[in-house]
XYZ file of C-alpha atoms in Angstrom:
679
model
C 109.176 127.813 99.885
C 105.455 127.665 99.349
C 103.496 125.174 96.799
C 100.342 125.236 95.163
C 99.092 122.278 96.360
C 95.428 122.350 94.784
C 94.802 122.065 90.718
C 91.055 122.652 89.612
C 91.082 122.625 86.049
C 89.149 119.313 84.773
C 91.908 118.409 82.353
C 94.551 118.016 84.826
C 96.994 115.362 84.679
C 95.934 112.743 87.293
C 99.784 112.265 88.591
C 99.906 116.323 89.274
C 96.574 116.060 91.319
C 97.932 113.980 94.339
C 99.085 116.416 96.881
C 100.255 118.372 93.995
C 103.793 118.457 94.440
C 105.134 116.381 90.931
C 106.363 120.191 89.705
C 108.939 120.201 92.430
C 109.544 116.269 92.619
C 109.829 115.138 89.166
C 110.369 111.378 90.543
C 107.128 110.768 91.809
C 104.982 109.343 89.220
C 102.521 107.348 91.255
C 100.372 108.183 93.894
C 101.019 107.189 97.480
C 98.958 103.988 97.167
C 99.157 103.247 93.586
C 99.519 100.564 91.306
C 99.622 100.843 87.569
C 99.666 98.901 84.091
C 96.146 97.258 84.824
C 94.757 97.612 81.758
C 93.062 101.041 79.858
C 89.270 101.870 79.723
C 88.139 101.859 75.863
C 89.065 105.186 74.240
C 91.888 105.927 76.820
C 95.629 106.384 76.208
C 96.656 105.020 79.428
C 95.645 104.478 83.342
C 96.969 105.207 86.737
C 95.828 103.264 89.675
C 96.190 105.259 92.922
C 94.783 103.028 95.817
C 94.375 99.104 96.226
C 92.225 97.398 99.020
C 94.132 95.805 102.081
C 94.095 92.186 100.264
C 95.614 93.793 97.282
C 92.095 92.612 95.308
C 90.719 95.973 94.168
C 92.674 98.852 92.876
C 90.877 102.079 91.651
C 92.178 105.012 89.852
C 91.709 106.744 86.422
C 91.401 105.944 82.628
C 89.993 107.702 79.724
C 88.482 110.307 81.720
C 86.896 108.030 84.206
C 87.197 106.712 87.532
C 87.866 102.840 87.500
C 87.543 99.877 89.971
C 89.691 96.931 88.771
C 89.385 93.213 90.459
C 91.102 90.342 88.774
C 87.501 88.530 88.014
C 85.938 91.780 86.437
C 88.952 93.580 85.104
C 88.827 97.649 84.989
C 85.141 99.065 85.011
C 84.341 102.427 85.050
C 82.699 104.111 87.641
C 80.672 106.587 85.423
C 80.324 110.104 85.958
C 78.441 112.266 88.690
C 75.214 113.506 87.570
C 75.915 114.108 83.872
C 79.498 115.458 84.656
C 82.413 114.920 82.025
C 85.165 113.614 84.105
C 85.575 111.174 87.237
C 88.860 110.025 88.900
C 89.323 107.836 91.903
C 91.875 107.928 94.986
C 90.928 105.963 97.664
C 89.314 103.033 98.683
C 88.318 101.137 101.683
C 89.633 98.150 103.571
C 87.478 95.372 101.580
C 87.286 97.322 98.448
C 83.636 97.894 98.307
C 83.711 101.826 98.997
C 85.692 104.318 96.416
C 86.582 107.881 96.753
C 87.715 110.569 94.725
C 86.619 113.549 92.776
C 84.429 114.401 89.621
C 83.104 116.943 87.562
C 78.899 117.148 88.844
C 76.558 118.119 86.035
C 74.215 119.242 88.838
C 76.695 121.867 89.664
C 77.811 123.212 86.336
C 80.134 120.832 86.133
C 82.072 121.947 89.220
C 84.451 119.202 90.752
C 83.037 117.637 93.868
C 84.052 114.856 96.053
C 82.658 111.493 95.579
C 81.926 108.329 97.212
C 80.843 105.194 95.360
C 79.228 102.229 96.472
C 78.007 99.179 94.406
C 74.774 99.423 95.587
C 74.243 103.133 95.371
C 76.701 104.295 92.656
C 78.799 107.361 92.313
C 77.328 109.887 94.906
C 78.286 113.642 95.279
C 79.546 114.319 98.912
C 78.307 118.100 98.099
C 80.605 121.069 98.958
C 81.788 122.824 102.045
C 79.877 125.882 103.535
C 78.882 126.575 99.557
C 82.190 126.481 98.131
C 83.080 126.100 94.457
C 85.359 122.451 94.684
C 85.973 119.248 96.775
C 88.116 116.372 96.191
C 88.678 113.299 98.328
C 91.725 111.498 99.035
C 91.328 109.140 101.671
C 88.700 106.889 103.556
C 88.595 104.889 106.461
C 88.685 100.871 106.699
C 85.162 100.664 106.835
C 84.657 103.128 104.295
C 82.237 105.493 106.675
C 84.769 108.387 106.828
C 86.142 110.280 103.959
C 88.793 112.736 103.841
C 90.216 115.168 101.358
C 90.211 119.004 100.858
C 87.257 121.873 99.693
C 86.905 125.262 99.066
C 85.228 126.937 102.091
C 82.551 129.142 101.181
C 82.794 130.721 105.056
C 86.508 131.430 104.538
C 86.223 133.007 100.801
C 86.588 130.055 98.755
C 90.076 128.928 100.313
C 90.837 125.857 100.596
C 90.444 123.406 103.761
C 91.294 119.950 104.680
C 87.334 118.337 105.312
C 86.442 115.072 107.156
C 83.050 113.757 105.970
C 80.590 110.815 107.994
C 77.117 110.194 106.810
C 76.001 111.593 109.803
C 77.621 115.232 109.434
C 78.263 115.701 106.164
C 81.388 117.701 105.122
C 82.746 119.038 108.121
C 86.337 121.321 107.556
C 89.215 120.910 109.885
C 90.108 124.221 109.841
C 93.542 126.067 109.263
C 96.893 125.768 110.342
C 97.261 129.102 113.001
C 95.478 131.275 110.348
C 96.997 129.741 107.328
C 95.228 129.728 103.804
C 95.524 126.191 102.881
C 95.047 122.949 104.254
C 94.244 119.454 102.735
C 94.184 116.249 104.272
C 95.838 113.235 102.551
C 94.965 110.060 104.847
C 92.922 109.091 107.577
C 93.675 106.169 110.256
C 91.728 102.743 110.231
C 88.827 103.934 112.640
C 88.470 107.635 111.013
C 89.677 109.356 114.336
C 92.968 110.668 113.305
C 93.695 112.730 109.863
C 97.051 113.690 108.635
C 98.050 115.904 105.561
C 99.282 119.423 104.691
C 98.710 122.929 105.650
C 100.161 126.395 105.149
C 101.210 127.429 108.609
C 100.160 130.998 109.528
C 102.727 131.153 112.251
C 105.384 130.107 109.842
C 105.088 132.929 106.997
C 102.528 130.344 105.471
C 105.238 127.571 105.109
C 103.784 124.149 104.326
C 103.455 122.067 107.575
C 102.438 118.207 108.105
C 99.795 118.466 110.333
C 97.821 115.909 112.569
C 93.934 116.337 113.364
C 92.124 115.182 116.065
C 88.712 115.740 117.253
C 90.205 116.655 120.768
C 93.031 118.363 119.680
C 91.954 119.891 116.457
C 94.658 120.282 113.534
C 98.047 120.274 115.002
C 101.405 121.154 112.988
C 103.873 118.486 113.233
C 106.539 120.758 112.893
C 109.805 121.210 110.681
C 112.379 118.855 110.257
C 115.825 120.477 111.999
C 114.777 123.888 110.991
C 113.875 123.168 107.491
C 111.449 125.421 105.312
C 108.915 122.741 104.506
C 106.919 119.032 105.236
C 104.021 117.362 104.034
C 102.117 114.509 105.583
C 101.501 111.589 103.144
C 100.693 108.511 105.187
C 99.280 107.635 108.821
C 99.632 103.957 110.617
C 96.317 102.184 111.468
C 96.155 103.617 115.262
C 96.934 107.024 113.933
C 100.129 106.953 116.005
C 102.532 107.458 113.253
C 102.888 109.966 110.640
C 105.047 109.878 107.320
C 106.021 112.039 104.871
C 108.329 114.316 103.122
C 110.127 117.949 104.720
C 113.161 119.833 103.900
C 115.881 119.028 106.371
C 117.162 122.166 107.577
C 120.344 120.267 108.723
C 121.337 119.309 104.937
C 120.462 122.568 103.040
C 116.746 121.903 102.924
C 117.510 118.976 100.864
C 114.067 116.973 100.703
C 114.159 114.160 103.096
C 111.621 111.271 104.128
C 110.531 111.477 107.756
C 108.815 109.721 110.044
C 106.756 111.093 112.961
C 105.596 109.948 116.486
C 104.314 111.661 119.430
C 107.263 111.209 121.786
C 110.395 111.381 118.994
C 108.730 114.044 117.197
C 109.595 114.709 113.062
C 112.937 112.447 112.282
C 114.508 112.168 109.320
C 115.223 108.596 107.680
C 117.989 109.901 106.014
C 119.149 108.633 102.615
C 119.928 105.528 100.310
C 123.747 104.955 99.891
C 124.620 108.807 100.049
C 121.723 109.791 97.562
C 120.412 113.466 97.601
C 116.419 112.918 98.096
C 114.032 110.596 99.878
C 110.305 110.608 100.558
C 107.970 108.319 102.805
C 105.003 107.531 100.833
C 103.659 104.586 102.934
C 103.755 102.970 106.671
C 103.092 99.996 107.739
C 99.837 99.306 110.048
C 101.961 98.903 113.148
C 103.992 102.011 112.338
C 107.316 100.450 112.398
C 108.117 100.115 108.455
C 107.970 103.039 106.452
C 108.356 102.890 102.513
C 109.028 105.179 99.887
C 111.173 106.286 96.952
C 114.855 107.713 97.394
C 117.520 108.219 95.105
C 120.582 105.971 95.220
C 123.669 107.296 95.605
C 125.179 103.972 94.658
C 123.588 103.975 91.292
C 123.945 107.143 90.220
C 121.313 108.797 92.093
C 118.946 106.785 90.248
C 115.428 106.491 91.676
C 114.722 103.094 94.045
C 112.031 101.895 96.131
C 113.227 101.990 99.827
C 112.194 100.097 102.800
C 113.020 101.426 106.273
C 112.997 100.232 110.071
C 114.752 101.078 113.276
C 117.220 98.471 113.110
C 118.025 98.509 109.598
C 117.764 101.786 108.641
C 116.921 102.625 105.069
C 117.533 100.063 102.380
C 116.663 99.559 98.761
C 113.826 96.628 98.410
C 116.578 95.175 96.155
C 119.209 95.211 99.286
C 116.214 94.168 101.736
C 115.606 91.398 99.707
C 119.555 90.063 99.113
C 119.752 90.143 103.114
C 117.009 87.797 103.274
C 118.314 85.177 100.615
C 116.957 86.561 97.342
C 119.170 87.651 94.446
C 117.291 90.172 92.268
C 118.502 89.824 88.670
C 120.771 92.805 87.311
C 117.971 93.555 84.794
C 115.134 94.283 87.247
C 114.665 97.550 89.255
C 112.739 99.370 91.806
C 111.560 102.682 91.448
C 109.261 103.761 94.147
C 107.403 101.734 96.882
C 103.970 102.906 97.234
C 102.464 100.965 100.195
C 102.986 98.282 102.793
C 100.839 95.687 104.705
C 100.052 95.709 108.650
C 103.379 94.200 109.267
C 105.629 95.356 106.837
C 106.250 92.148 105.143
C 105.386 92.933 101.793
C 105.786 96.399 100.084
C 104.250 97.099 96.938
C 105.542 99.732 93.922
C 106.481 100.854 90.486
C 109.506 99.044 88.714
C 111.572 100.954 86.289
C 109.260 99.405 83.121
C 106.381 101.154 85.115
C 104.724 97.972 86.068
C 103.774 97.467 89.522
C 105.856 95.330 92.000
C 105.009 93.241 95.326
C 107.968 92.104 97.325
C 108.039 90.465 100.922
C 109.936 88.635 103.048
C 107.491 86.121 104.753
C 107.347 82.436 106.192
C 105.369 81.504 103.135
C 108.407 82.858 100.705
C 110.678 85.266 100.073
C 111.054 87.548 96.526
C 109.690 89.997 94.654
C 107.355 89.696 91.462
C 106.247 92.209 88.577
C 102.521 91.887 88.985
C 101.787 92.534 85.123
C 104.125 89.890 84.531
C 102.984 87.279 87.232
C 99.482 87.384 86.182
C 100.574 86.220 82.681
C 101.902 82.961 84.383
C 98.757 82.495 86.353
C 96.652 82.643 83.050
C 99.366 79.860 81.816
C 98.659 77.538 84.487
C 94.864 78.267 84.989
C 93.272 76.766 81.714
C 94.037 73.172 82.851
C 90.439 72.319 83.063
C 90.208 73.441 79.128
C 93.176 71.142 78.454
C 91.289 68.294 80.045
C 88.066 69.080 78.043
C 89.930 69.094 74.869
C 91.298 65.344 75.838
C 87.744 64.224 75.801
C 86.732 66.380 72.577
C 89.565 64.528 70.922
C 88.382 61.176 71.779
C 84.492 61.890 71.051
C 85.371 63.408 67.597
C 88.474 61.935 66.715
C 88.860 58.241 67.787
C 84.962 58.030 68.144
C 84.010 60.337 65.550
C 82.856 57.674 62.941
C 80.332 55.257 64.948
C 79.170 54.146 61.568
C 82.892 52.692 60.556
C 83.125 48.961 61.188
C 79.536 48.008 61.228
C 78.736 44.462 61.942
C 75.867 41.857 61.251
C 74.594 39.792 63.849
C 76.820 37.054 65.831
C 80.013 38.901 64.310
C 83.000 40.777 66.293
C 85.932 43.184 65.573
C 89.079 44.325 67.529
C 91.079 47.376 66.852
C 94.067 49.572 67.838
C 93.863 52.974 67.385
C 95.469 56.756 68.115
C 95.038 60.289 67.682
C 97.813 62.936 67.890
C 96.942 66.706 67.360
C 97.795 70.264 68.386
C 95.636 72.814 70.233
C 96.721 75.964 69.220
C 95.178 79.150 70.939
C 96.548 82.085 71.976
C 96.436 81.102 75.566
C 96.586 77.444 75.531
C 98.838 75.888 73.018
C 99.316 71.764 73.694
C 99.923 68.672 72.125
C 97.438 66.118 72.678
C 96.645 62.522 71.729
C 95.463 59.104 72.777
C 95.613 55.479 72.321
C 93.163 52.599 72.830
C 92.202 48.858 71.981
C 88.809 48.394 71.541
C 86.066 45.125 70.650
C 82.641 45.616 69.159
C 80.201 42.639 69.104
C 76.620 43.061 67.055
C 73.745 41.573 69.216
C 71.694 41.814 66.011
C 71.648 43.198 62.705
C 70.436 46.313 64.073
C 72.094 46.141 67.179
C 75.911 46.745 68.281
C 77.939 47.405 71.036
C 81.421 49.074 71.236
C 84.004 48.901 74.339
C 87.012 50.944 74.293
C 89.951 51.020 76.963
C 92.826 53.653 76.360
C 95.202 56.515 77.358
C 95.194 60.090 77.011
C 98.009 62.863 77.310
C 98.580 66.141 76.616
C 101.410 68.522 77.095
C 101.479 72.210 77.387
C 104.693 74.746 77.636
C 104.094 77.788 79.353
C 106.381 80.941 80.296
C 110.344 80.655 81.941
C 110.198 76.757 81.712
C 106.892 76.055 82.776
C 104.556 72.979 81.856
C 101.319 71.242 82.102
C 100.891 67.522 81.401
C 97.566 65.812 81.899
C 97.248 62.046 81.777
C 94.344 59.430 82.110
C 92.943 56.266 81.410
C 89.562 55.812 79.794
C 86.782 53.712 78.859
C 84.479 54.372 76.060
C 81.237 52.386 76.000
C 78.942 52.857 72.656
C 75.653 51.428 71.491
C 74.499 51.710 67.878
C 70.819 51.093 67.108
C 69.450 50.568 63.828
C 65.697 51.915 63.412
C 63.639 49.177 61.627
C 62.880 49.334 58.139
C 65.273 52.224 57.683
C 68.891 53.552 56.791
C 68.875 55.307 60.154
C 71.237 54.658 62.725
C 71.044 56.097 66.106
C 74.116 55.747 68.965
C 74.785 56.595 72.321
C 78.458 57.040 73.212
C 80.082 57.633 76.584
C 83.509 58.691 78.204
C 84.913 58.238 81.470
C 88.604 59.511 82.201
C 90.140 59.369 85.245
C 94.102 60.920 85.553
C 96.320 63.576 87.125
C 97.916 66.366 86.173
C 101.748 67.480 86.573
C 101.727 71.528 86.579
C 104.841 73.358 86.766
C 104.050 77.034 86.503
C 107.508 79.075 85.932
C 107.796 82.681 86.777
C 110.297 85.353 87.517
C 111.199 85.703 91.202
C 112.918 89.127 91.279
C 114.538 88.432 87.433
C 115.393 84.931 88.075
C 113.282 82.220 86.694
C 111.716 79.441 89.382
C 109.255 77.036 89.489
C 106.051 76.178 91.826
C 104.517 72.922 90.924
C 101.617 70.855 92.031
C 100.087 67.168 90.967
C 96.529 67.195 91.513
C 93.978 64.347 90.432
C 91.795 65.071 87.076
C 88.677 63.160 85.626
C 86.508 63.867 82.876
C 83.575 62.446 81.342
C 81.505 62.914 77.933
C 77.940 61.861 76.298
C 77.160 62.028 72.843
C 74.011 61.059 71.235
C 73.803 60.916 67.239
C 71.765 60.034 64.476
C 73.387 58.951 61.096
C 71.509 58.499 57.628
C 73.288 55.965 56.236
C 73.924 55.919 52.261
C 71.231 58.437 52.156
C 72.591 59.305 48.536
C 74.357 56.744 46.268
C 75.574 56.887 42.985
C 78.159 54.537 41.770
C 80.936 54.078 43.950
C 80.162 57.143 45.789
C 77.724 57.515 48.829
C 76.804 60.381 51.567
C 75.728 59.907 54.798
C 74.367 63.152 56.714
C 74.243 63.043 60.697
C 73.495 65.429 63.565
C 74.781 65.014 67.119
C 74.679 66.469 70.428
C 77.460 66.035 72.602
C 78.068 67.180 76.630
C 81.586 67.565 77.888
C 82.823 67.734 81.541
C 86.124 67.855 82.864
C 87.234 68.373 86.693
C 90.951 69.383 87.773
C 90.993 69.207 91.862
C 91.985 72.000 93.807
C 95.758 71.685 95.065
C 98.470 73.566 96.646
C 102.103 74.747 94.879
C 105.503 74.008 95.991
C 108.439 75.751 95.417
C 109.427 79.083 94.350
C 108.744 82.389 96.244
C 105.155 82.579 95.780
C 102.846 79.461 95.418
C 99.374 79.510 94.690
C 96.473 77.372 96.324
C 94.518 76.700 93.385
C 90.949 76.109 94.022
C 88.889 72.951 92.244
C 88.469 73.623 88.690
C 85.383 72.426 86.417
C 84.640 72.636 82.883
C 81.498 72.129 81.116
C 80.812 72.464 77.486
C 78.187 71.739 74.794
C 78.321 71.048 71.131
C 76.072 70.860 68.818
C 77.075 69.344 64.901
C 75.824 68.948 61.472
C 77.895 66.942 59.033
C 78.230 64.732 56.136
C 80.375 61.741 55.535
C 81.231 60.755 52.288
C 82.920 57.647 50.818
C 84.225 56.777 47.360
C 85.503 53.345 46.356
C 88.459 53.239 44.369
C 88.890 49.561 44.303
C 87.731 46.533 46.172
C 90.058 47.219 48.639
C 90.794 51.035 48.914
C 88.034 53.539 49.735
C 88.770 57.588 50.143
C 85.991 58.879 53.155
C 85.527 62.625 53.743
C 83.727 64.617 56.449
C 82.683 68.216 56.233
C 81.022 69.446 59.750
C 79.488 72.692 61.150
C 79.746 73.201 64.779
C 78.189 75.116 67.339
C 79.453 75.446 70.853
C 76.846 76.489 73.442
C 79.284 78.014 75.635
C 80.993 81.531 74.578
C 83.801 81.355 77.578
C 85.466 78.827 80.069
C 84.921 78.691 83.543
C 86.583 80.770 85.787
C 90.085 79.729 87.444
C 90.616 81.164 90.894
C 92.687 80.478 94.182
C 94.758 82.474 96.684
C 98.642 83.759 96.657
C 99.967 82.149 99.766
C 100.561 84.784 102.319
C 98.927 87.466 100.019
C 95.338 87.681 98.282
C 92.582 85.790 96.557
C 92.365 85.969 92.695
C 90.012 85.340 90.140
C 90.777 84.620 86.654
C 88.249 85.277 83.644
C 87.447 82.395 81.476
C 88.973 82.376 77.975
C 86.596 83.065 75.199
C 85.300 80.418 73.021
C 84.374 80.670 69.352
C 81.039 79.552 69.163
C 80.703 78.484 65.333
C 83.599 76.428 63.381
C 83.844 74.081 60.491
C 85.530 70.608 60.422
C 86.726 68.910 57.497
C 88.570 65.474 57.215
C 89.926 63.139 54.946
C 90.286 59.733 55.352
C 91.836 56.336 53.423
C 90.917 53.254 54.555
C 92.543 50.196 52.868
C 92.538 46.366 53.253
C 95.660 45.199 54.577
C 94.890 41.132 54.959
C 94.134 40.339 57.708
C 92.706 43.541 58.641
C 91.581 47.043 57.246
C 93.923 49.795 58.278
C 92.915 53.734 57.874
C 94.576 57.160 58.051
C 92.552 60.431 58.655
C 93.580 63.979 58.695
C 91.050 66.195 60.361
C 91.284 70.150 60.716
C 89.164 73.088 61.980
C 88.697 76.563 61.675
C 88.956 77.215 65.340
C 87.377 75.750 68.499
C 88.496 74.949 71.877
C 89.844 71.393 71.397
C 92.266 70.507 69.128
C 92.582 72.206 66.085
C 94.140 69.703 63.847
C 94.912 65.912 64.160
C 95.831 62.544 62.627
C 93.962 59.414 63.158
C 94.835 55.850 62.615
C 93.559 52.295 63.230
C 93.845 49.056 62.397
C 90.759 46.756 62.714
C 89.935 42.835 62.558
C 86.997 41.563 61.820
C 85.579 38.187 62.830
C-alpha cells in the first residue's frame, strides 16, 4: 500500500499536509505536537496549532493563511509571509520557543513553496531549495533551533521528494532515498540534531513506505515493518535519538494499523490496541523514550477515539485510565480524543479533547489531574485581576466617601464628626464585584481658610468566579485631607490622601478532569491614593440654586503580594501584582435648597483615565510552565452623575446619594450615606 505523503497545493488544508496521511486516518485531526483553540487571526475562520515549546509557553501553527506564534502574554501573532508571498504555515518550534520553522509561498520564487526558519531578530527567512528543486517544507527543529528537517524536491533527482537536514553552515542537504525508493520525508529530529526520523518509500520493498532513522555515520536506515506488514511511518523520536515511534501495518493483525515503538535492541514492536479496539497510532515519545502517547480506538467504548499513554509496565492505557489509576476521577462529560506529545519523563501528556480543546494531564508530586487548557485559562483570568479589584476600592473612597470635600465646611474653631458608608457594584465582563466601605471621621477648622480632616475606615469587596471560586479583599484605611481657601477668592484647594493595609482571600475554581476543585491563597494587599483638587465654591448663584465647578487629578496604586495556591490538582504560584492608574476629572456640583432643612445636591463629571489597560498578571503553574496574562482594557473616557438629598435630622445632618457612571474600572454605580454632627 502506497500513500501520497506530499501535497504541493498552496491552498491545501493544514491538517492534511503534516505527514499527509489524514486521507487514510480520518481520526487524525491534529499534528503530532499540535494544540488548538488558541484563537484565530483577523479574517480567519479557524486556527490549528502544530507544535509547542518545551515549557508549553509558545505554540505555533496556522490561521487565516498565515503562520502564527502564540504566547500567553502576546496572544496569536502572525509571522508574516516570505518575500511578499501569499501563504505561510508553521510546523515546528525550538525548545525555548525562539525559532519557528514551516513552509511559505516565496514571492522571490514565483510563489513556489519554501521551507522557512523564523526568529524575532531575523524574521522569516527562506531555507532555499534542494539543488534547484521546486519545493521545500520544514517539519522539525532541534532543541536549540540550529538544525531543521523536512522534505524538498531534489533538482538532482528529477524533482523527487527527499528528506533534508539544514544547518546554517551546510545549508539544505538531502538525506537521500531508501534503497532507491522515490520518496523520503523527515518528520522529527533529536535534541542535538544528530538523529533524523521520518518515512520513505523503500526501493527494496516494492516502494512500500518504511519508517527510517538517519545518522551522519549510517545514513538512512529502514526500521523495517511490523510482523511482515505493508507499511510503517516514523513520527517522533526521543531526545537522544534512540527511540522512534509511529504507525505501522501489523502483519500479525491482518495489516491493521498499530502504534509502534522502535529501539536498536528490540526492533519495531507493536504497542497493541486499547481495550480491544481496532486502531492505534504513536504520535509522541518522552525525552527518555520510555513513554509513548498517541491515539487509539477504545474497544470498550464503541471504538471511540481516545488519547493513550503506553509504558512497558502498564501497557496501553487511555489517559482517563491512567488518571484513574492515580486517584483522579474523570467526569463522564469529558473525554480525550488524542494525545499529541509528552514531556521528558512522560509525567505530563498534552492532546485534544472531544470538544476540540487542548488538554493537559499529569501525575506528579505537585498534583494529579487533567485540565481543559481553554477553560483553565479562563479561570486564571478570573483570579488575575485582584489588583484591579483593590484599586477599585481606592477609587470608591476617593470619589465616593471623599468625593465632595466641600461638604461640611467649618469656620474657625469648630469641628465635626461623622459616620459614613458606601456600597457599590463593579460591573465588567471580566471583573464583576460587590464593593463597599465604612468609616468614622473628624474635621477641625484651624482658621476660616484652613481645615483638616481625618477618617478611619474599613473596605471590602467580593467577587464570584467560575466553578465556585471567589475573591474577597478587605482592608483598614486612614484618609487625611487638607482644605485651604485661597484668600480673597471663592477658590478652595484640597489635598486628599489614602492608605490601606489589608489582605485578600482568593479561591480559584476550575475543573480537574471535569470535577470542580479549588486552589486558594491569602496574599497581603495594600493600596494608596493621592488627589489634588480645586473647587470654585458657589461660582454661580440664583436664589436657592448654586453651582460650583471643580477640577481634580488623582493617582491610585494597589499591590497584591505574590503567593502560592494550595489545594486542587493544578495550583499556581502568582507573582506580585501592582496596579497604577491616573485620572483627571472636570465636574460641576449643584445645590438647591428646598427649605431651611432640606437640600437637593447634584453632580455631573467628565473623567479621563490616563491608562489604556491594567497591568499584566503572571505566575507559574506548579510543575509545568510560567504564564503572563494581558491586562484588562480600560475605557479611558466616561461620565459620572449623582444626585443627593441632604437633610437636617437633629442633632446632625444626614445625606443619601446615588451615583452612576457610563463605564470605568471602578464602581459602575454606588450608594453613599452619612450622618454628621457639628460642634
